[in-house]
mmCIF file of N, CA and C in Angstrom:
data_model
loop_
_atom_site.group_PDB
_atom_site.id
_atom_site.type_symbol
_atom_site.label_atom_id
_atom_site.label_comp_id
_atom_site.label_asym_id
_atom_site.label_seq_id
_atom_site.Cartn_x
_atom_site.Cartn_y
_atom_site.Cartn_z
ATOM 1 N N MET A 1 -7.287 -33.762 -4.085
ATOM 2 C CA MET A 1 -6.251 -32.754 -3.952
ATOM 3 C C MET A 1 -6.286 -32.383 -2.479
ATOM 4 N N ALA A 2 -5.083 -32.114 -1.875
ATOM 5 C CA ALA A 2 -5.039 -31.720 -0.511
ATOM 6 C C ALA A 2 -5.486 -30.334 -0.407
ATOM 7 N N ASN A 3 -6.196 -30.009 0.766
ATOM 8 C CA ASN A 3 -6.581 -28.718 1.046
ATOM 9 C C ASN A 3 -5.641 -28.047 2.070
ATOM 10 N N GLN A 4 -5.961 -26.834 2.533
ATOM 11 C CA GLN A 4 -4.937 -26.137 3.400
ATOM 12 C C GLN A 4 -5.069 -26.591 4.766
ATOM 13 N N MET A 5 -5.927 -27.495 5.172
ATOM 14 C CA MET A 5 -6.024 -27.968 6.557
ATOM 15 C C MET A 5 -5.211 -29.224 6.734
ATOM 16 N N GLY A 6 -4.490 -29.657 5.803
ATOM 17 C CA GLY A 6 -3.663 -30.822 5.933
ATOM 18 C C GLY A 6 -4.224 -32.090 5.530
ATOM 19 N N ASP A 7 -5.516 -32.047 4.889
ATOM 20 C CA ASP A 7 -6.003 -33.391 4.431
ATOM 21 C C ASP A 7 -5.315 -33.922 3.321
ATOM 22 N N ALA A 8 -5.250 -35.152 3.182
ATOM 23 C CA ALA A 8 -4.467 -35.845 2.189
ATOM 24 C C ALA A 8 -5.317 -35.863 0.900
ATOM 25 N N SER A 9 -4.674 -36.175 -0.205
ATOM 26 C CA SER A 9 -5.281 -36.462 -1.458
ATOM 27 C C SER A 9 -5.972 -37.778 -1.347
ATOM 28 N N GLU A 10 -6.916 -38.106 -2.154
ATOM 29 C CA GLU A 10 -7.721 -39.245 -2.101
ATOM 30 C C GLU A 10 -6.846 -40.452 -2.195
ATOM 31 N N GLY A 11 -7.060 -41.424 -1.319
ATOM 32 C CA GLY A 11 -6.217 -42.602 -1.462
ATOM 33 C C GLY A 11 -4.964 -42.584 -0.644
ATOM 34 N N ARG A 12 -4.634 -41.374 -0.048
ATOM 35 C CA ARG A 12 -3.440 -41.233 0.761
ATOM 36 C C ARG A 12 -3.802 -41.076 2.235
ATOM 37 N N PRO A 13 -2.946 -41.385 3.182
ATOM 38 C CA PRO A 13 -3.282 -41.270 4.606
ATOM 39 C C PRO A 13 -3.435 -39.749 4.968
ATOM 40 N N SER A 14 -4.276 -39.467 5.776
ATOM 41 C CA SER A 14 -4.624 -38.132 6.230
ATOM 42 C C SER A 14 -3.621 -37.632 7.218
ATOM 43 N N GLY A 15 -3.407 -36.344 7.246
ATOM 44 C CA GLY A 15 -2.505 -35.704 8.144
ATOM 45 C C GLY A 15 -3.258 -35.529 9.521
ATOM 46 N N LYS A 16 -2.703 -34.601 10.325
ATOM 47 C CA LYS A 16 -3.252 -34.413 11.591
ATOM 48 C C LYS A 16 -4.390 -33.306 11.683
ATOM 49 N N GLY A 17 -4.751 -32.786 10.528
ATOM 50 C CA GLY A 17 -5.666 -31.882 10.391
ATOM 51 C C GLY A 17 -5.267 -30.445 10.830
ATOM 52 N N LYS A 18 -3.991 -30.178 10.863
ATOM 53 C CA LYS A 18 -3.376 -28.972 11.176
ATOM 54 C C LYS A 18 -3.145 -28.181 9.811
ATOM 55 N N PRO A 19 -3.198 -26.838 9.915
ATOM 56 C CA PRO A 19 -2.823 -26.077 8.754
ATOM 57 C C PRO A 19 -1.383 -26.421 8.291
ATOM 58 N N LEU A 20 -1.182 -26.353 7.030
ATOM 59 C CA LEU A 20 0.103 -26.724 6.522
ATOM 60 C C LEU A 20 1.240 -25.904 6.975
ATOM 61 N N ASN A 21 1.106 -24.645 7.348
ATOM 62 C CA ASN A 21 2.134 -23.820 7.821
ATOM 63 C C ASN A 21 2.391 -24.010 9.376
ATOM 64 N N SER A 22 1.796 -25.054 9.931
ATOM 65 C CA SER A 22 1.959 -25.158 11.406
ATOM 66 C C SER A 22 3.170 -26.125 11.680
ATOM 67 N N ILE A 23 3.953 -26.467 10.766
ATOM 68 C CA ILE A 23 5.033 -27.394 11.005
ATOM 69 C C ILE A 23 6.094 -26.583 11.747
ATOM 70 N N GLU A 24 6.589 -27.099 12.819
ATOM 71 C CA GLU A 24 7.638 -26.504 13.719
ATOM 72 C C GLU A 24 8.905 -26.617 12.951
ATOM 73 N N HIS A 25 9.601 -25.460 12.737
ATOM 74 C CA HIS A 25 10.902 -25.460 12.092
ATOM 75 C C HIS A 25 11.913 -24.779 13.086
ATOM 76 N N LYS A 26 12.984 -25.397 13.273
ATOM 77 C CA LYS A 26 13.962 -24.834 14.243
ATOM 78 C C LYS A 26 14.921 -23.910 13.410
ATOM 79 N N ARG A 27 15.089 -22.675 13.847
ATOM 80 C CA ARG A 27 16.008 -21.728 13.185
ATOM 81 C C ARG A 27 17.064 -21.373 14.081
ATOM 82 N N SER A 28 18.193 -21.144 13.544
ATOM 83 C CA SER A 28 19.441 -20.605 14.320
ATOM 84 C C SER A 28 19.139 -19.122 14.691
ATOM 85 N N LYS A 29 19.871 -18.645 15.585
ATOM 86 C CA LYS A 29 19.751 -17.200 16.026
ATOM 87 C C LYS A 29 20.041 -16.335 14.871
ATOM 88 N N SER A 30 21.151 -16.659 14.126
ATOM 89 C CA SER A 30 21.573 -15.825 12.922
ATOM 90 C C SER A 30 20.503 -15.788 11.874
ATOM 91 N N ALA A 31 19.771 -17.003 11.704
ATOM 92 C CA ALA A 31 18.671 -17.102 10.678
ATOM 93 C C ALA A 31 17.560 -16.180 11.126
ATOM 94 N N LYS A 32 17.218 -16.177 12.445
ATOM 95 C CA LYS A 32 16.093 -15.386 12.907
ATOM 96 C C LYS A 32 16.502 -13.782 12.767
ATOM 97 N N THR A 33 17.752 -13.471 13.042
ATOM 98 C CA THR A 33 18.204 -12.121 12.869
ATOM 99 C C THR A 33 18.173 -11.689 11.449
ATOM 100 N N TRP A 34 18.594 -12.585 10.540
ATOM 101 C CA TRP A 34 18.491 -12.317 9.122
ATOM 102 C C TRP A 34 17.083 -12.027 8.617
ATOM 103 N N ILE A 35 16.203 -12.897 9.110
ATOM 104 C CA ILE A 35 14.758 -12.842 8.688
ATOM 105 C C ILE A 35 14.145 -11.432 9.213
ATOM 106 N N LYS A 36 14.496 -11.121 10.437
ATOM 107 C CA LYS A 36 13.989 -9.833 10.916
ATOM 108 C C LYS A 36 14.505 -8.600 10.210
ATOM 109 N N LYS A 37 15.834 -8.678 9.831
ATOM 110 C CA LYS A 37 16.390 -7.669 9.039
ATOM 111 C C LYS A 37 15.845 -7.538 7.710
ATOM 112 N N GLU A 38 15.564 -8.739 7.021
ATOM 113 C CA GLU A 38 15.097 -8.867 5.705
ATOM 114 C C GLU A 38 13.640 -8.320 5.654
ATOM 115 N N LEU A 39 12.892 -8.564 6.673
ATOM 116 C CA LEU A 39 11.463 -8.109 6.769
ATOM 117 C C LEU A 39 11.437 -6.514 6.936
ATOM 118 N N ALA A 40 12.316 -6.058 7.678
ATOM 119 C CA ALA A 40 12.350 -4.613 7.825
ATOM 120 C C ALA A 40 12.687 -3.992 6.529
ATOM 121 N N GLN A 41 13.674 -4.504 5.734
ATOM 122 C CA GLN A 41 14.139 -3.986 4.448
ATOM 123 C C GLN A 41 12.923 -4.109 3.432
ATOM 124 N N GLN A 42 12.185 -5.202 3.499
ATOM 125 C CA GLN A 42 11.078 -5.355 2.644
ATOM 126 C C GLN A 42 9.932 -4.372 2.837
ATOM 127 N N GLN A 43 9.680 -4.172 4.207
ATOM 128 C CA GLN A 43 8.699 -3.166 4.539
ATOM 129 C C GLN A 43 9.020 -1.793 4.117
ATOM 130 N N LYS A 44 10.337 -1.521 4.189
ATOM 131 C CA LYS A 44 10.843 -0.145 3.710
ATOM 132 C C LYS A 44 10.708 0.000 2.219
ATOM 133 N N ARG A 45 11.015 -1.159 1.473
ATOM 134 C CA ARG A 45 10.735 -1.143 0.056
ATOM 135 C C ARG A 45 9.272 -0.969 -0.288
ATOM 136 N N PHE A 46 8.370 -1.640 0.328
ATOM 137 C CA PHE A 46 7.013 -1.605 0.148
ATOM 138 C C PHE A 46 6.460 -0.238 0.296
ATOM 139 N N LYS A 47 6.892 0.439 1.388
ATOM 140 C CA LYS A 47 6.476 1.804 1.660
ATOM 141 C C LYS A 47 6.848 2.786 0.556
ATOM 142 N N LYS A 48 8.060 2.583 0.016
ATOM 143 C CA LYS A 48 8.573 3.416 -1.073
ATOM 144 C C LYS A 48 7.756 3.199 -2.367
ATOM 145 N N ILE A 49 7.460 1.878 -2.612
ATOM 146 C CA ILE A 49 6.649 1.528 -3.796
ATOM 147 C C ILE A 49 5.222 2.119 -3.579
ATOM 148 N N LEU A 50 4.652 1.942 -2.390
ATOM 149 C CA LEU A 50 3.344 2.486 -2.178
ATOM 150 C C LEU A 50 3.297 3.980 -2.297
ATOM 151 N N GLN A 51 4.354 4.678 -1.807
ATOM 152 C CA GLN A 51 4.357 6.219 -2.068
ATOM 153 C C GLN A 51 4.370 6.460 -3.551
ATOM 154 N N ASN A 52 5.255 5.733 -4.333
ATOM 155 C CA ASN A 52 5.358 6.011 -5.753
ATOM 156 C C ASN A 52 4.056 5.807 -6.449
ATOM 157 N N MET A 53 3.384 4.786 -6.102
ATOM 158 C CA MET A 53 1.993 4.494 -6.659
ATOM 159 C C MET A 53 0.950 5.510 -6.255
ATOM 160 N N GLU A 54 1.091 5.998 -5.048
ATOM 161 C CA GLU A 54 0.269 7.143 -4.535
ATOM 162 C C GLU A 54 0.543 8.386 -5.349
ATOM 163 N N ASP A 55 1.783 8.659 -5.602
ATOM 164 C CA ASP A 55 2.147 9.773 -6.398
ATOM 165 C C ASP A 55 1.678 9.782 -7.803
ATOM 166 N N LEU A 56 1.548 8.535 -8.381
ATOM 167 C CA LEU A 56 1.021 8.291 -9.720
ATOM 168 C C LEU A 56 -0.523 8.447 -9.879
ATOM 169 N N THR A 57 -1.209 8.507 -8.856
ATOM 170 C CA THR A 57 -2.693 8.528 -8.839
ATOM 171 C C THR A 57 -3.287 9.571 -9.811
ATOM 172 N N PRO A 58 -2.880 10.897 -9.862
ATOM 173 C CA PRO A 58 -3.418 11.741 -10.731
ATOM 174 C C PRO A 58 -3.189 11.289 -12.237
ATOM 175 N N LYS A 59 -2.069 10.809 -12.573
ATOM 176 C CA LYS A 59 -1.764 10.396 -13.931
ATOM 177 C C LYS A 59 -2.589 9.133 -14.197
ATOM 178 N N ARG A 60 -2.692 8.203 -13.244
ATOM 179 C CA ARG A 60 -3.466 7.022 -13.464
ATOM 180 C C ARG A 60 -4.920 7.368 -13.768
ATOM 181 N N ASN A 61 -5.545 8.384 -12.968
ATOM 182 C CA ASN A 61 -6.863 8.702 -13.229
ATOM 183 C C ASN A 61 -7.070 9.335 -14.604
ATOM 184 N N LYS A 62 -6.040 10.055 -15.069
ATOM 185 C CA LYS A 62 -6.137 10.752 -16.369
ATOM 186 C C LYS A 62 -6.063 9.544 -17.378
ATOM 187 N N TRP A 63 -5.222 8.592 -17.214
ATOM 188 C CA TRP A 63 -5.145 7.442 -18.133
ATOM 189 C C TRP A 63 -6.539 6.705 -18.160
ATOM 190 N N TYR A 64 -7.092 6.489 -17.047
ATOM 191 C CA TYR A 64 -8.417 5.772 -17.130
ATOM 192 C C TYR A 64 -9.477 6.667 -17.863
ATOM 193 N N ALA A 65 -9.394 7.946 -17.604
ATOM 194 C CA ALA A 65 -10.455 8.794 -18.253
ATOM 195 C C ALA A 65 -10.170 8.870 -19.886
ATOM 196 N N GLU A 66 -8.945 8.935 -20.267
ATOM 197 C CA GLU A 66 -8.611 8.916 -21.637
ATOM 198 C C GLU A 66 -8.975 7.547 -22.281
ATOM 199 N N PHE A 67 -8.843 6.515 -21.627
ATOM 200 C CA PHE A 67 -9.209 5.260 -22.147
ATOM 201 C C PHE A 67 -10.711 5.029 -22.366
ATOM 202 N N LEU A 68 -11.434 5.491 -21.314
ATOM 203 C CA LEU A 68 -12.929 5.407 -21.375
ATOM 204 C C LEU A 68 -13.470 6.364 -22.356
ATOM 205 N N GLU A 69 -12.813 7.521 -22.561
ATOM 206 C CA GLU A 69 -13.228 8.487 -23.680
ATOM 207 C C GLU A 69 -12.996 7.736 -24.992
ATOM 208 N N THR A 70 -11.815 7.162 -25.101
ATOM 209 C CA THR A 70 -11.567 6.509 -26.561
ATOM 210 C C THR A 70 -12.603 5.438 -26.736
ATOM 211 N N VAL A 71 -12.838 4.460 -25.836
ATOM 212 C CA VAL A 71 -13.695 3.357 -26.145
ATOM 213 C C VAL A 71 -15.221 3.830 -26.310
ATOM 214 N N SER A 72 -15.556 5.075 -25.830
ATOM 215 C CA SER A 72 -16.868 5.566 -25.892
ATOM 216 C C SER A 72 -17.083 6.372 -27.209
ATOM 217 N N THR A 73 -15.880 6.780 -27.874
ATOM 218 C CA THR A 73 -15.949 7.524 -29.072
ATOM 219 C C THR A 73 -15.557 6.748 -30.194
ATOM 220 N N ARG A 74 -14.329 6.274 -30.213
ATOM 221 C CA ARG A 74 -13.754 5.546 -31.292
ATOM 222 C C ARG A 74 -14.100 4.120 -31.256
ATOM 223 N N GLY A 75 -14.186 3.530 -30.042
ATOM 224 C CA GLY A 75 -14.517 2.178 -29.854
ATOM 225 C C GLY A 75 -13.256 1.311 -29.649
ATOM 226 N N THR A 76 -13.437 -0.005 -29.577
ATOM 227 C CA THR A 76 -12.317 -0.855 -29.523
ATOM 228 C C THR A 76 -12.247 -1.794 -30.702
ATOM 229 N N ASN A 77 -11.145 -2.266 -31.109
ATOM 230 C CA ASN A 77 -10.941 -3.116 -32.198
ATOM 231 C C ASN A 77 -11.476 -4.510 -31.878
ATOM 232 N N ILE A 78 -12.327 -5.050 -32.726
ATOM 233 C CA ILE A 78 -12.797 -6.386 -32.444
ATOM 234 C C ILE A 78 -12.197 -7.344 -33.407
ATOM 235 N N ASP A 79 -12.195 -7.066 -34.690
ATOM 236 C CA ASP A 79 -11.553 -7.917 -35.696
ATOM 237 C C ASP A 79 -11.226 -7.099 -36.921
ATOM 238 N N GLY A 80 -10.047 -7.090 -37.302
ATOM 239 C CA GLY A 80 -9.615 -6.362 -38.461
ATOM 240 C C GLY A 80 -9.942 -4.844 -38.324
ATOM 241 N N ASP A 81 -10.839 -4.294 -39.228
ATOM 242 C CA ASP A 81 -11.245 -3.023 -39.114
ATOM 243 C C ASP A 81 -12.555 -2.805 -38.310
ATOM 244 N N THR A 82 -13.130 -3.829 -37.743
ATOM 245 C CA THR A 82 -14.338 -3.775 -37.068
ATOM 246 C C THR A 82 -14.144 -3.216 -35.695
ATOM 247 N N ARG A 83 -14.913 -2.279 -35.425
ATOM 248 C CA ARG A 83 -14.788 -1.617 -34.018
ATOM 249 C C ARG A 83 -16.111 -1.623 -33.324
ATOM 250 N N ALA A 84 -16.088 -1.801 -31.992
ATOM 251 C CA ALA A 84 -17.371 -1.684 -31.196
ATOM 252 C C ALA A 84 -17.224 -0.455 -30.362
ATOM 253 N N VAL A 85 -18.191 0.392 -30.331
ATOM 254 C CA VAL A 85 -18.234 1.627 -29.477
ATOM 255 C C VAL A 85 -19.059 1.255 -28.308
ATOM 256 N N VAL A 86 -18.566 1.599 -27.152
ATOM 257 C CA VAL A 86 -19.201 1.386 -25.902
ATOM 258 C C VAL A 86 -19.986 2.645 -25.558
ATOM 259 N N ALA A 87 -21.235 2.425 -25.255
ATOM 260 C CA ALA A 87 -22.175 3.650 -25.011
ATOM 261 C C ALA A 87 -21.733 4.202 -23.697
ATOM 262 N N LYS A 88 -21.856 5.578 -23.470
ATOM 263 C CA LYS A 88 -21.421 6.173 -22.299
ATOM 264 C C LYS A 88 -22.059 5.632 -21.054
ATOM 265 N N GLN A 89 -23.323 5.281 -21.128
ATOM 266 C CA GLN A 89 -24.041 4.758 -20.058
ATOM 267 C C GLN A 89 -23.614 3.295 -19.600
ATOM 268 N N ASP A 90 -22.932 2.666 -20.580
ATOM 269 C CA ASP A 90 -22.414 1.261 -20.221
ATOM 270 C C ASP A 90 -20.988 1.337 -19.650
ATOM 271 N N LEU A 91 -20.356 2.440 -19.658
ATOM 272 C CA LEU A 91 -19.051 2.565 -19.104
ATOM 273 C C LEU A 91 -19.052 2.335 -17.581
ATOM 274 N N PRO A 92 -17.987 1.757 -16.958
ATOM 275 C CA PRO A 92 -18.019 1.490 -15.539
ATOM 276 C C PRO A 92 -17.891 2.847 -14.685
ATOM 277 N N LYS A 93 -18.561 2.939 -13.643
ATOM 278 C CA LYS A 93 -18.473 4.061 -12.770
ATOM 279 C C LYS A 93 -17.179 3.989 -11.955
ATOM 280 N N PRO A 94 -16.484 5.044 -11.658
ATOM 281 C CA PRO A 94 -15.263 4.919 -10.863
ATOM 282 C C PRO A 94 -15.628 4.423 -9.428
ATOM 283 N N PRO A 95 -14.728 3.528 -8.936
ATOM 284 C CA PRO A 95 -15.004 3.050 -7.652
ATOM 285 C C PRO A 95 -14.882 4.123 -6.526
ATOM 286 N N ARG A 96 -15.679 3.954 -5.367
ATOM 287 C CA ARG A 96 -15.536 4.883 -4.394
ATOM 288 C C ARG A 96 -14.247 4.691 -3.532
ATOM 289 N N LYS A 97 -13.804 3.409 -3.428
ATOM 290 C CA LYS A 97 -12.665 3.158 -2.555
ATOM 291 C C LYS A 97 -11.307 3.653 -3.247
ATOM 292 N N LYS A 98 -10.361 3.772 -2.472
ATOM 293 C CA LYS A 98 -9.008 4.199 -3.056
ATOM 294 C C LYS A 98 -8.431 3.151 -3.922
ATOM 295 N N HIS A 99 -7.875 3.501 -5.024
ATOM 296 C CA HIS A 99 -7.147 2.506 -5.901
ATOM 297 C C HIS A 99 -5.985 1.889 -5.221
ATOM 298 N N ARG A 100 -5.830 0.575 -5.191
ATOM 299 C CA ARG A 100 -4.770 -0.100 -4.476
ATOM 300 C C ARG A 100 -3.931 -0.925 -5.480
ATOM 301 N N VAL A 101 -2.701 -0.489 -5.649
ATOM 302 C CA VAL A 101 -1.843 -1.192 -6.610
ATOM 303 C C VAL A 101 -1.090 -2.215 -5.840
ATOM 304 N N THR A 102 -0.490 -1.913 -4.710
ATOM 305 C CA THR A 102 0.320 -2.839 -4.036
ATOM 306 C C THR A 102 -0.209 -2.987 -2.584
ATOM 307 N N TYR A 103 0.216 -4.078 -2.009
ATOM 308 C CA TYR A 103 -0.184 -4.306 -0.605
ATOM 309 C C TYR A 103 0.649 -3.346 0.255
ATOM 310 N N GLU A 104 0.115 -2.792 1.213
ATOM 311 C CA GLU A 104 0.787 -1.963 2.178
ATOM 312 C C GLU A 104 1.690 -2.731 3.113
ATOM 313 N N ALA A 105 2.781 -2.075 3.612
ATOM 314 C CA ALA A 105 3.731 -2.733 4.503
ATOM 315 C C ALA A 105 2.920 -3.259 5.751
ATOM 316 N N LYS A 106 1.824 -2.629 6.162
ATOM 317 C CA LYS A 106 1.167 -3.112 7.380
ATOM 318 C C LYS A 106 0.500 -4.473 7.110
ATOM 319 N N ASP A 107 0.291 -4.713 5.858
ATOM 320 C CA ASP A 107 -0.348 -6.041 5.598
ATOM 321 C C ASP A 107 0.675 -7.250 5.741
ATOM 322 N N LEU A 108 1.955 -6.912 5.858
ATOM 323 C CA LEU A 108 3.013 -7.887 5.987
ATOM 324 C C LEU A 108 3.094 -8.258 7.454
ATOM 325 N N LYS A 109 2.683 -7.372 8.363
ATOM 326 C CA LYS A 109 2.741 -7.604 9.761
ATOM 327 C C LYS A 109 1.731 -8.848 10.076
ATOM 328 N N GLY A 110 2.289 -9.693 10.906
ATOM 329 C CA GLY A 110 1.333 -10.872 11.168
ATOM 330 C C GLY A 110 1.570 -11.982 10.210
ATOM 331 N N PHE A 111 2.341 -11.690 9.067
ATOM 332 C CA PHE A 111 2.613 -12.826 8.126
ATOM 333 C C PHE A 111 3.658 -13.669 8.722
ATOM 334 N N ASP A 112 3.289 -14.995 8.826
ATOM 335 C CA ASP A 112 4.096 -15.910 9.581
ATOM 336 C C ASP A 112 5.310 -16.328 8.722
ATOM 337 N N HIS A 113 6.479 -15.755 9.261
ATOM 338 C CA HIS A 113 7.725 -16.092 8.529
ATOM 339 C C HIS A 113 8.397 -17.281 9.182
#
């Protein structure tokens, strides 16, 4: 199977060893303008989504806490009426880093369009 460096599948002639996205494509001025506008709109949408996800953080933390409380008291359904209770010490610890639901708009910068 071909990899990202342009190597060919077994039995097929090999490429030049360049990454697959290194193919030169000619674009018209109008296409370049459209891509630039589209990227700006996408970044604006991503910022809005990111803000909505950030605003949801307290609720999300509450949902996590409720879920962990449920699995440590009532347990989870395994089969039919059989339940498995997870011991409190076996529950995962909350991560130190910030919860990340979506990629930030800054992550799109440098993305080769």
